[in-house]
Coordinates of C-alpha atoms in Angstrom, one line a residue:
M1 CA 0.0 0.0 0.0
F2 CA 2.9 2.4 0.9
L3 CA 4.5 1.7 -2.5
I4 CA 1.3 2.4 -4.4
E5 CA 0.8 5.7 -2.6
E6 CA 4.4 6.8 -3.2
W7 CA 4.1 5.8 -6.9
T8 CA 0.9 7.7 -7.4
K9 CA 2.3 10.8 -5.6
S10 CA 5.3 10.8 -7.9
L11 CA 2.9 10.9 -10.9
G12 CA 0.9 13.8 -9.3
R13 CA -2.2 11.6 -8.8
S14 CA -4.1 10.8 -5.7
P15 CA -4.4 7.1 -4.8
G16 CA -8.2 7.4 -5.0
P17 CA -10.8 7.0 -2.2
K18 CA -10.5 4.5 0.5
N19 CA -13.3 2.3 1.8
S20 CA -14.4 1.8 5.4
M21 CA -11.6 -0.6 6.0
G22 CA -9.0 1.9 5.1
E23 CA -8.1 0.0 1.9
L24 CA -7.8 1.6 -1.5
D25 CA -11.1 1.5 -3.4
Q26 CA -10.3 0.0 -6.8
G27 CA -13.6 0.8 -8.5
D28 CA -15.0 -1.8 -10.9
R29 CA -11.6 -3.5 -11.6
F30 CA -10.0 -6.4 -9.6
I31 CA -6.3 -5.8 -9.1
P32 CA -4.7 -8.8 -7.3
N33 CA -2.1 -8.4 -4.7
R34 CA 1.4 -9.8 -5.5
S35 CA 1.4 -11.5 -2.1
S36 CA -1.4 -13.8 -3.3
M37 CA 0.7 -15.3 -6.1
H38 CA 2.7 -18.6 -5.6
F39 CA 6.0 -17.4 -7.0
E40 CA 8.1 -19.8 -4.9
M41 CA 5.9 -22.7 -5.7
G42 CA 5.8 -21.7 -9.4
H43 CA 9.6 -21.7 -9.5
Y44 CA 9.6 -25.2 -8.0
L45 CA 7.0 -26.5 -10.5
L46 CA 9.1 -25.1 -13.4
T47 CA 12.4 -26.5 -12.2
K48 CA 11.4 -29.9 -10.8
S49 CA 12.8 -33.0 -12.5
K50 CA 10.7 -35.3 -14.7
S51 CA 11.5 -38.2 -12.3
E52 CA 9.3 -36.6 -9.7
E53 CA 6.4 -36.8 -12.1
N54 CA 6.6 -40.5 -12.6
L55 CA 6.4 -41.7 -9.0
S56 CA 4.9 -45.0 -7.9
P57 CA 1.4 -44.9 -6.4
R58 CA 2.9 -45.5 -2.9
S59 CA 5.5 -42.7 -3.3
A60 CA 2.8 -40.3 -4.8
H61 CA 0.5 -41.0 -1.8
Y62 CA 3.4 -40.4 0.7
K63 CA 4.3 -37.2 -1.1
K64 CA 0.7 -36.0 -1.0
A65 CA 0.4 -36.7 2.7
M66 CA 3.6 -34.9 3.5
S67 CA 2.6 -31.9 1.4
E68 CA -0.7 -31.6 3.2
N69 CA 0.9 -31.9 6.6
I70 CA 3.7 -29.4 6.0
L71 CA 2.2 -26.9 3.6
G72 CA -1.5 -27.4 4.3
E73 CA -2.4 -28.3 0.7
D74 CA -1.6 -30.8 -2.1
I75 CA 1.1 -29.2 -4.3
S76 CA 0.2 -31.6 -7.2
N77 CA -3.0 -29.6 -7.8
L78 CA -1.2 -26.2 -7.8
R79 CA -0.8 -24.1 -10.9
I80 CA 2.1 -21.9 -11.8
L81 CA -0.1 -18.9 -12.0
S82 CA -3.0 -18.8 -9.5
F83 CA -4.6 -16.4 -7.1
R84 CA -5.8 -17.2 -3.7
N85 CA -8.1 -14.3 -3.5
K86 CA -11.3 -14.2 -5.7
A87 CA -12.5 -11.0 -7.3
P88 CA -14.8 -9.1 -5.0
Q89 CA -18.6 -9.0 -5.8
A90 CA -19.8 -6.0 -7.7
P91 CA -21.5 -3.3 -5.6
S92 CA -25.3 -3.2 -5.7
G93 CA -26.6 -1.2 -8.6
H94 CA -23.5 -1.8 -10.7
S95 CA -24.1 -2.0 -14.4
N96 CA -21.8 -3.8 -16.7
V97 CA -21.8 -1.8 -19.9
L98 CA -20.0 -4.4 -22.0
K99 CA -22.4 -7.1 -21.0
I100 CA -25.3 -5.0 -22.2
L101 CA -23.4 -4.2 -25.4
Y102 CA -22.7 -7.8 -26.3
S103 CA -26.0 -9.3 -25.3
S104 CA -28.2 -6.7 -27.0
T105 CA -28.7 -8.8 -30.1
K106 CA -30.4 -11.5 -27.9
N107 CA -33.2 -9.2 -26.7
P108 CA -36.7 -10.1 -27.8
G109 CA -37.1 -7.0 -29.9
S110 CA -34.1 -7.6 -32.1
T111 CA -34.4 -8.8 -35.6
K112 CA -33.4 -12.3 -36.7
K113 CA -32.2 -13.0 -40.2
A114 CA -34.7 -15.3 -41.8
N115 CA -33.5 -18.6 -43.2
R116 CA -35.9 -18.2 -46.0
H117 CA -36.8 -15.5 -48.5
I118 CA -39.6 -13.2 -47.3
P119 CA -40.6 -10.5 -49.8
H120 CA -40.5 -7.1 -48.1
T121 CA -43.1 -5.6 -50.5
C122 CA -46.7 -6.7 -50.9
D123 CA -47.6 -9.0 -53.8
R124 CA -50.8 -7.1 -54.7
I125 CA -52.7 -4.0 -53.7
L126 CA -56.5 -3.8 -53.8
D127 CA -58.5 -0.6 -53.3
A128 CA -60.8 -0.6 -50.3
P129 CA -62.7 2.8 -50.5
E130 CA -64.7 3.8 -47.5
I131 CA -63.4 1.1 -45.2
M132 CA -64.2 2.2 -41.7
D133 CA -61.3 3.3 -39.5
D134 CA -62.7 1.7 -36.4
Y135 CA -60.5 -0.4 -34.1
Y136 CA -63.4 -2.4 -32.7
L137 CA -64.7 -3.8 -36.0
N138 CA -63.8 -7.0 -37.8
L139 CA -64.2 -6.2 -41.5
I140 CA -62.4 -9.0 -43.5
D141 CA -62.3 -12.8 -43.5
W142 CA -61.0 -15.4 -45.9
S143 CA -62.9 -18.6 -46.6
S144 CA -61.7 -22.2 -47.1
S145 CA -62.9 -21.9 -50.7
N146 CA -60.5 -19.0 -51.3
I147 CA -63.1 -16.2 -51.1
L148 CA -62.2 -13.0 -49.3
A149 CA -65.1 -11.1 -47.7
V150 CA -64.5 -7.3 -47.3
A151 CA -67.0 -4.9 -45.6
L152 CA -66.7 -1.4 -46.9
H153 CA -69.1 0.7 -44.8
E154 CA -72.6 -0.3 -45.9
T155 CA -71.5 -2.7 -48.8
L156 CA -70.1 -6.2 -48.6
Y157 CA -67.8 -7.4 -51.5
L158 CA -66.3 -10.8 -52.3
W159 CA -62.9 -11.2 -53.9
N160 CA -62.1 -14.6 -55.5
G161 CA -58.5 -15.4 -54.8
S162 CA -58.4 -17.9 -57.6
T163 CA -59.8 -15.8 -60.4
G164 CA -59.5 -12.3 -59.1
D165 CA -63.2 -11.6 -59.7
I166 CA -65.0 -9.1 -57.5
T167 CA -68.7 -9.3 -56.7
Q168 CA -71.0 -7.3 -54.5
L169 CA -72.9 -9.6 -52.1
M170 CA -75.1 -7.2 -50.1
E171 CA -75.7 -3.6 -49.2
M172 CA -77.4 -2.1 -46.1
P173 CA -80.7 -0.4 -46.8
S174 CA -79.6 3.0 -45.3
Q175 CA -76.2 4.7 -45.9
S176 CA -76.2 5.6 -42.2
D177 CA -76.0 1.9 -41.4
Y178 CA -72.8 -0.2 -41.8
I179 CA -71.4 -3.7 -41.6
A180 CA -69.5 -4.2 -38.3
S181 CA -68.2 -7.8 -38.6
V182 CA -67.9 -10.8 -41.0
S183 CA -67.0 -14.5 -40.4
W184 CA -67.0 -17.5 -42.6
L185 CA -68.2 -20.9 -41.5
R186 CA -65.1 -23.0 -41.4
E187 CA -66.2 -25.4 -44.2
G188 CA -68.7 -24.2 -46.7
N189 CA -70.1 -21.1 -48.4
I190 CA -72.0 -19.7 -45.4
L191 CA -71.0 -16.2 -44.3
A192 CA -72.2 -14.5 -41.1
V193 CA -72.6 -10.7 -41.1
G194 CA -72.9 -8.5 -38.1
T195 CA -74.5 -5.1 -38.6
S196 CA -74.7 -1.7 -36.8
T197 CA -78.5 -2.4 -36.6
A198 CA -77.9 -5.3 -34.1
E199 CA -78.6 -8.0 -36.7
V200 CA -76.7 -11.2 -37.4
Q201 CA -77.4 -12.2 -41.0
L202 CA -76.5 -15.6 -42.7
W203 CA -75.7 -15.6 -46.4
D204 CA -75.4 -18.5 -48.9
V205 CA -72.6 -17.1 -51.0
G206 CA -72.9 -19.7 -53.7
A207 CA -76.5 -18.7 -54.3
E208 CA -75.9 -15.0 -53.4
K209 CA -78.9 -15.2 -51.1
K210 CA -79.6 -14.2 -47.5
I211 CA -81.0 -17.3 -45.8
R212 CA -81.6 -16.0 -42.3
T213 CA -81.6 -12.9 -40.0
M214 CA -81.2 -13.4 -36.3
K215 CA -82.0 -10.6 -33.7
S216 CA -81.0 -10.8 -30.0
H217 CA -78.6 -8.0 -29.4
P218 CA -79.5 -4.4 -28.4
S219 CA -76.6 -2.8 -30.3
R220 CA -74.1 -3.3 -33.0
V221 CA -72.5 -6.7 -33.5
S222 CA -68.8 -6.1 -33.8
S223 CA -67.4 -9.6 -33.5
L224 CA -68.4 -13.1 -34.7
S225 CA -66.9 -16.6 -34.5
W226 CA -68.1 -20.1 -35.5
N227 CA -67.8 -23.4 -33.7
S228 CA -69.5 -26.0 -36.0
Y229 CA -73.2 -25.1 -36.0
I230 CA -72.9 -22.6 -33.1
L231 CA -72.3 -19.0 -34.1
S232 CA -71.1 -16.7 -31.2
S233 CA -71.6 -13.0 -31.5
G234 CA -70.4 -10.1 -29.4
C235 CA -71.9 -6.7 -29.2
K236 CA -71.3 -3.2 -27.9
T237 CA -72.9 -3.9 -24.5
G238 CA -70.3 -6.5 -23.7
V239 CA -72.6 -9.5 -23.8
I240 CA -71.9 -12.6 -26.0
H241 CA -74.7 -14.6 -27.5
H242 CA -74.6 -18.2 -28.8
H243 CA -76.8 -19.0 -31.8
D244 CA -77.7 -22.5 -32.9
V245 CA -78.3 -21.9 -36.6
R246 CA -80.1 -25.3 -37.0
V247 CA -83.1 -24.4 -35.0
Q248 CA -85.8 -21.7 -35.1
E249 CA -85.1 -20.5 -31.6
H250 CA -81.5 -19.7 -32.4
H251 CA -80.5 -17.8 -29.2
V252 CA -79.3 -20.6 -26.9
G253 CA -76.8 -19.0 -24.5
N254 CA -75.5 -15.8 -22.9
L255 CA -71.9 -15.1 -21.8
V256 CA -71.6 -12.3 -19.3
G257 CA -68.1 -11.3 -18.3
H258 CA -67.4 -8.0 -20.0
T259 CA -68.7 -4.5 -19.2
Q260 CA -67.8 -2.9 -22.5
E261 CA -67.8 -3.7 -26.2
I262 CA -66.6 -7.1 -27.4
C263 CA -64.0 -6.4 -30.1
G264 CA -62.3 -9.8 -30.3
L265 CA -63.9 -13.2 -30.4
K266 CA -62.3 -16.6 -31.4
W267 CA -63.2 -20.2 -30.9
S268 CA -60.2 -22.6 -30.4
L269 CA -59.5 -24.9 -33.3
D270 CA -60.6 -28.0 -31.3
G271 CA -63.8 -26.2 -30.2
R272 CA -63.1 -26.5 -26.5
Y273 CA -62.6 -22.8 -25.6
L274 CA -63.9 -19.5 -26.7
A275 CA -61.7 -16.4 -26.1
S276 CA -63.2 -12.9 -25.9
G277 CA -61.5 -9.6 -25.7
G278 CA -63.2 -6.3 -24.8
N279 CA -62.8 -2.6 -24.5
D280 CA -62.7 -3.2 -20.7
N281 CA -59.1 -4.5 -21.2
L282 CA -60.1 -8.1 -20.3
V283 CA -59.5 -11.4 -21.9
N284 CA -62.0 -14.0 -20.9
I285 CA -61.8 -17.8 -21.6
W286 CA -65.1 -19.7 -21.8
T287 CA -65.9 -23.4 -22.1
A288 CA -68.1 -24.9 -24.8
D289 CA -71.1 -25.2 -22.5
V290 CA -74.2 -23.8 -24.1
G291 CA -77.3 -22.9 -22.1
Q292 CA -79.8 -20.0 -21.6
N293 CA -78.5 -19.3 -18.1
E294 CA -75.7 -16.8 -17.8
I295 CA -72.3 -18.6 -17.9
Q296 CA -69.3 -17.2 -16.1
P297 CA -65.8 -17.3 -17.6
L298 CA -63.4 -20.2 -16.9
H299 CA -60.5 -17.7 -16.7
T300 CA -60.2 -13.9 -16.7
F301 CA -56.9 -12.3 -17.6
T302 CA -56.4 -8.7 -16.5
E303 CA -52.8 -7.9 -17.5
H304 CA -53.6 -5.9 -20.6
Q305 CA -53.9 -2.1 -20.1
A306 CA -56.0 -1.3 -23.2
A307 CA -58.7 -2.8 -25.4
V308 CA -58.0 -6.4 -26.6
K309 CA -59.0 -7.0 -30.2
A310 CA -56.3 -9.3 -31.5
L311 CA -56.8 -12.9 -30.5
A312 CA -55.3 -16.1 -32.1
W313 CA -55.1 -19.7 -31.1
C314 CA -51.8 -21.6 -31.7
P315 CA -52.4 -24.4 -34.3
W316 CA -49.9 -26.9 -32.8
Q317 CA -50.6 -26.1 -29.1
Q318 CA -54.3 -25.8 -29.1
S319 CA -54.6 -24.5 -25.5
V320 CA -52.2 -21.6 -26.2
L321 CA -53.7 -18.2 -27.0
A322 CA -52.0 -15.0 -28.2
S323 CA -53.7 -11.7 -27.4
G324 CA -52.7 -8.1 -28.3
G325 CA -53.6 -4.8 -26.6
G326 CA -54.4 -1.4 -27.9
T327 CA -52.4 1.9 -27.9
A328 CA -52.0 2.2 -24.1
D329 CA -50.8 -1.4 -23.8
R330 CA -49.0 -2.5 -27.0
H331 CA -48.2 -5.9 -25.6
I332 CA -48.6 -9.4 -27.2
R333 CA -49.3 -11.8 -24.4
F334 CA -49.4 -15.6 -24.4
W335 CA -51.7 -17.7 -22.2
N336 CA -52.1 -21.4 -21.3
C337 CA -55.8 -21.6 -21.2
A338 CA -55.9 -25.1 -19.9
L339 CA -54.1 -23.9 -16.7
G340 CA -55.2 -20.3 -16.7
S341 CA -51.6 -19.1 -16.6
S342 CA -49.4 -16.5 -18.4
L343 CA -46.6 -17.8 -20.6
N344 CA -44.9 -14.7 -22.0
A345 CA -45.3 -11.1 -22.9
I346 CA -43.5 -8.7 -25.2
D347 CA -43.8 -4.9 -25.8
T348 CA -44.3 -4.4 -29.5
K349 CA -43.9 -0.6 -29.2
S350 CA -47.1 -0.1 -31.2
Q351 CA -50.9 -0.7 -31.1
V352 CA -51.7 -4.4 -31.7
C353 CA -54.7 -4.7 -34.1
A354 CA -54.5 -8.3 -35.2
I355 CA -52.6 -11.6 -34.8
L356 CA -52.3 -14.7 -37.0
W357 CA -50.3 -17.9 -36.5
S358 CA -48.5 -19.4 -39.4
K359 CA -49.6 -22.9 -40.5
E360 CA -46.2 -23.9 -41.9
Y361 CA -43.6 -22.3 -39.6
K362 CA -43.4 -21.7 -35.8
E363 CA -44.1 -18.1 -36.3
L364 CA -46.9 -15.5 -36.0
I365 CA -47.6 -12.2 -37.7
S366 CA -49.1 -9.1 -36.0
G367 CA -50.7 -6.1 -37.6
H368 CA -50.0 -2.7 -35.9
G369 CA -51.5 0.8 -35.7
F370 CA -50.2 3.8 -33.9
Q371 CA -47.4 4.6 -34.5
N372 CA -45.6 2.2 -36.9
N373 CA -48.5 1.0 -39.1
E374 CA -46.7 -2.2 -40.1
L375 CA -46.8 -6.0 -40.0
I376 CA -44.2 -7.9 -38.0
I377 CA -43.4 -11.6 -38.3
W378 CA -42.2 -13.1 -35.0
K379 CA -40.3 -16.3 -34.2
Y380 CA -42.1 -18.3 -31.5
P381 CA -41.5 -18.8 -28.7
S382 CA -38.4 -16.6 -28.6
M383 CA -40.4 -13.6 -30.0
V384 CA -37.4 -12.5 -32.1
K385 CA -38.4 -10.3 -35.0
V386 CA -38.0 -12.2 -38.3
C387 CA -39.2 -9.5 -40.6
E388 CA -41.0 -6.1 -40.7
L389 CA -43.4 -5.4 -43.5
T390 CA -44.2 -1.8 -44.3
G391 CA -46.3 -0.1 -46.9
H392 CA -49.5 1.0 -45.2
K393 CA -49.8 4.7 -44.7
S394 CA -52.3 4.3 -41.8
R395 CA -52.9 1.7 -39.2
V396 CA -53.5 -1.9 -40.0
L397 CA -57.1 -2.7 -39.0
N398 CA -57.5 -6.4 -39.7
L399 CA -55.6 -9.5 -41.0
A400 CA -56.8 -12.6 -42.7
M401 CA -54.9 -15.7 -44.1
S402 CA -55.4 -17.6 -47.3
P403 CA -56.7 -21.2 -47.0
D404 CA -53.3 -22.6 -48.0
G405 CA -51.6 -20.5 -45.2
T406 CA -49.1 -18.8 -47.6
T407 CA -50.6 -15.4 -48.0
V408 CA -51.8 -12.8 -45.5
V409 CA -54.1 -9.9 -46.4
S410 CA -54.0 -6.7 -44.4
A411 CA -56.8 -4.1 -44.4
G412 CA -55.5 -0.6 -43.7
A413 CA -57.2 2.6 -42.7
D414 CA -55.4 4.0 -45.8
E415 CA -58.3 2.3 -47.8
T416 CA -56.1 -0.4 -49.3
L417 CA -55.9 -4.2 -49.0
R418 CA -52.3 -5.5 -49.3
L419 CA -51.5 -9.2 -50.0
W420 CA -48.2 -10.4 -48.5
N421 CA -46.7 -13.7 -49.7
C422 CA -44.9 -14.1 -46.4
F423 CA -45.4 -17.7 -45.5
A424 CA -44.7 -19.4 -48.8
V425 CA -43.5 -23.0 -48.5
D426 CA -40.0 -23.8 -49.7
P427 CA -40.4 -25.7 -53.0
K428 CA -37.8 -28.3 -52.0
K429 CA -39.6 -29.0 -48.7
K430 CA -42.9 -29.1 -50.5
K431 CA -41.6 -31.6 -53.1
I432 CA -40.4 -33.8 -50.2
A433 CA -43.7 -33.6 -48.5
V434 CA -45.6 -34.6 -51.6
T435 CA -43.2 -37.5 -52.2
K436 CA -43.8 -38.8 -48.7
A437 CA -47.6 -38.6 -49.0
P438 CA -49.5 -41.9 -49.0
R439 CA -49.9 -43.7 -52.3
S440 CA -53.6 -43.2 -52.3
E441 CA -53.2 -39.4 -52.0
L442 CA -50.7 -39.4 -54.9
M443 CA -53.2 -41.3 -57.0
K444 CA -55.9 -38.8 -56.3
H445 CA -53.7 -35.9 -57.5
T446 CA -52.7 -38.0 -60.6
I447 CA -56.3 -38.9 -61.6
R448 CA -57.5 -35.3 -61.2

């Protein structure tokens, strides 16, 4: 210590502050003392003869015992350069800048280079004049027969993904009325339409004919979801109704768990659970029980800090749900709905308007509003960004996926629909998958 002080004085520097023990405070570096090094032992290890290394087991045991008795340790385990004192613990609140620098690329928000080609521009742009810039509405849906339904204020259009043809299916009787939600039956040409006049209409698209009008809600129907022959509808009052479309008395159940508008509604792929998101910032999970009595939710998740519209069920873990919050929340959260537990959450830095899971890759895509107005593809479960898709001039209101799972359509408040070929299957993998298909399946493709 005296030598250090004399040396620093000769350089015109102070030795630095001392701690409570009177020792020199060395800051965030560990400077070992010379006295803690084994210089004498190191000299011995360097100069000892090779004959000492090839001792018999008895001689080695004797030497070890003598070493422990005299020196207090086994010299055979000593190293030429070693320190007896360990580096001190960092003080509380200490931040390692280098650690932050080198680990920054592992943060959930960082972008991961995709191992496949993802086009950063949309494949096609369709005009969507007068589409309503309303966060709570669900205005597009893509059917299993490759028909995209698009609600543009009071008019409903159908776009055929195979031919590119556009047809007008229906129009509200008054220009002050509008279409608030659309949803296709999972298999078939039946389209459910929710309106601002509190109606739920069923349309046979093949015949271009309305086959039924169901009334049970007191206000606009902003969300719809099918589970086989049960159609669930959510309205502005926060109540969800079940409709059995096979019978005349269609209203067969009420779900009461929200106090404000239902803007997100999704049945799980196996039909066991119904997820609902509301303007009251809640996510409720319901069972498939149907009855006239008011049913209480199985689970209620309260972590979101804004309205929850974006809901999507994982296709390979059918009890896992992804949900996205509005402008004041901006988080995508994951839930295990079988256990009622939270799995993960990530701040997307932007309003979350829609979420879709990929059918081919372990990824999901989210559509965003304020402030970035973009689509983001995420790797699951790491939630590393795979790609950012930009082009919309205003927020992305809704997302829908093509029946083959390769294309995503985004509806923007800029009155455009943009088609993104972001989940295309690798041709090599697709060829292998076809080759491995059963012989009967290959024969079907050949005959056709």
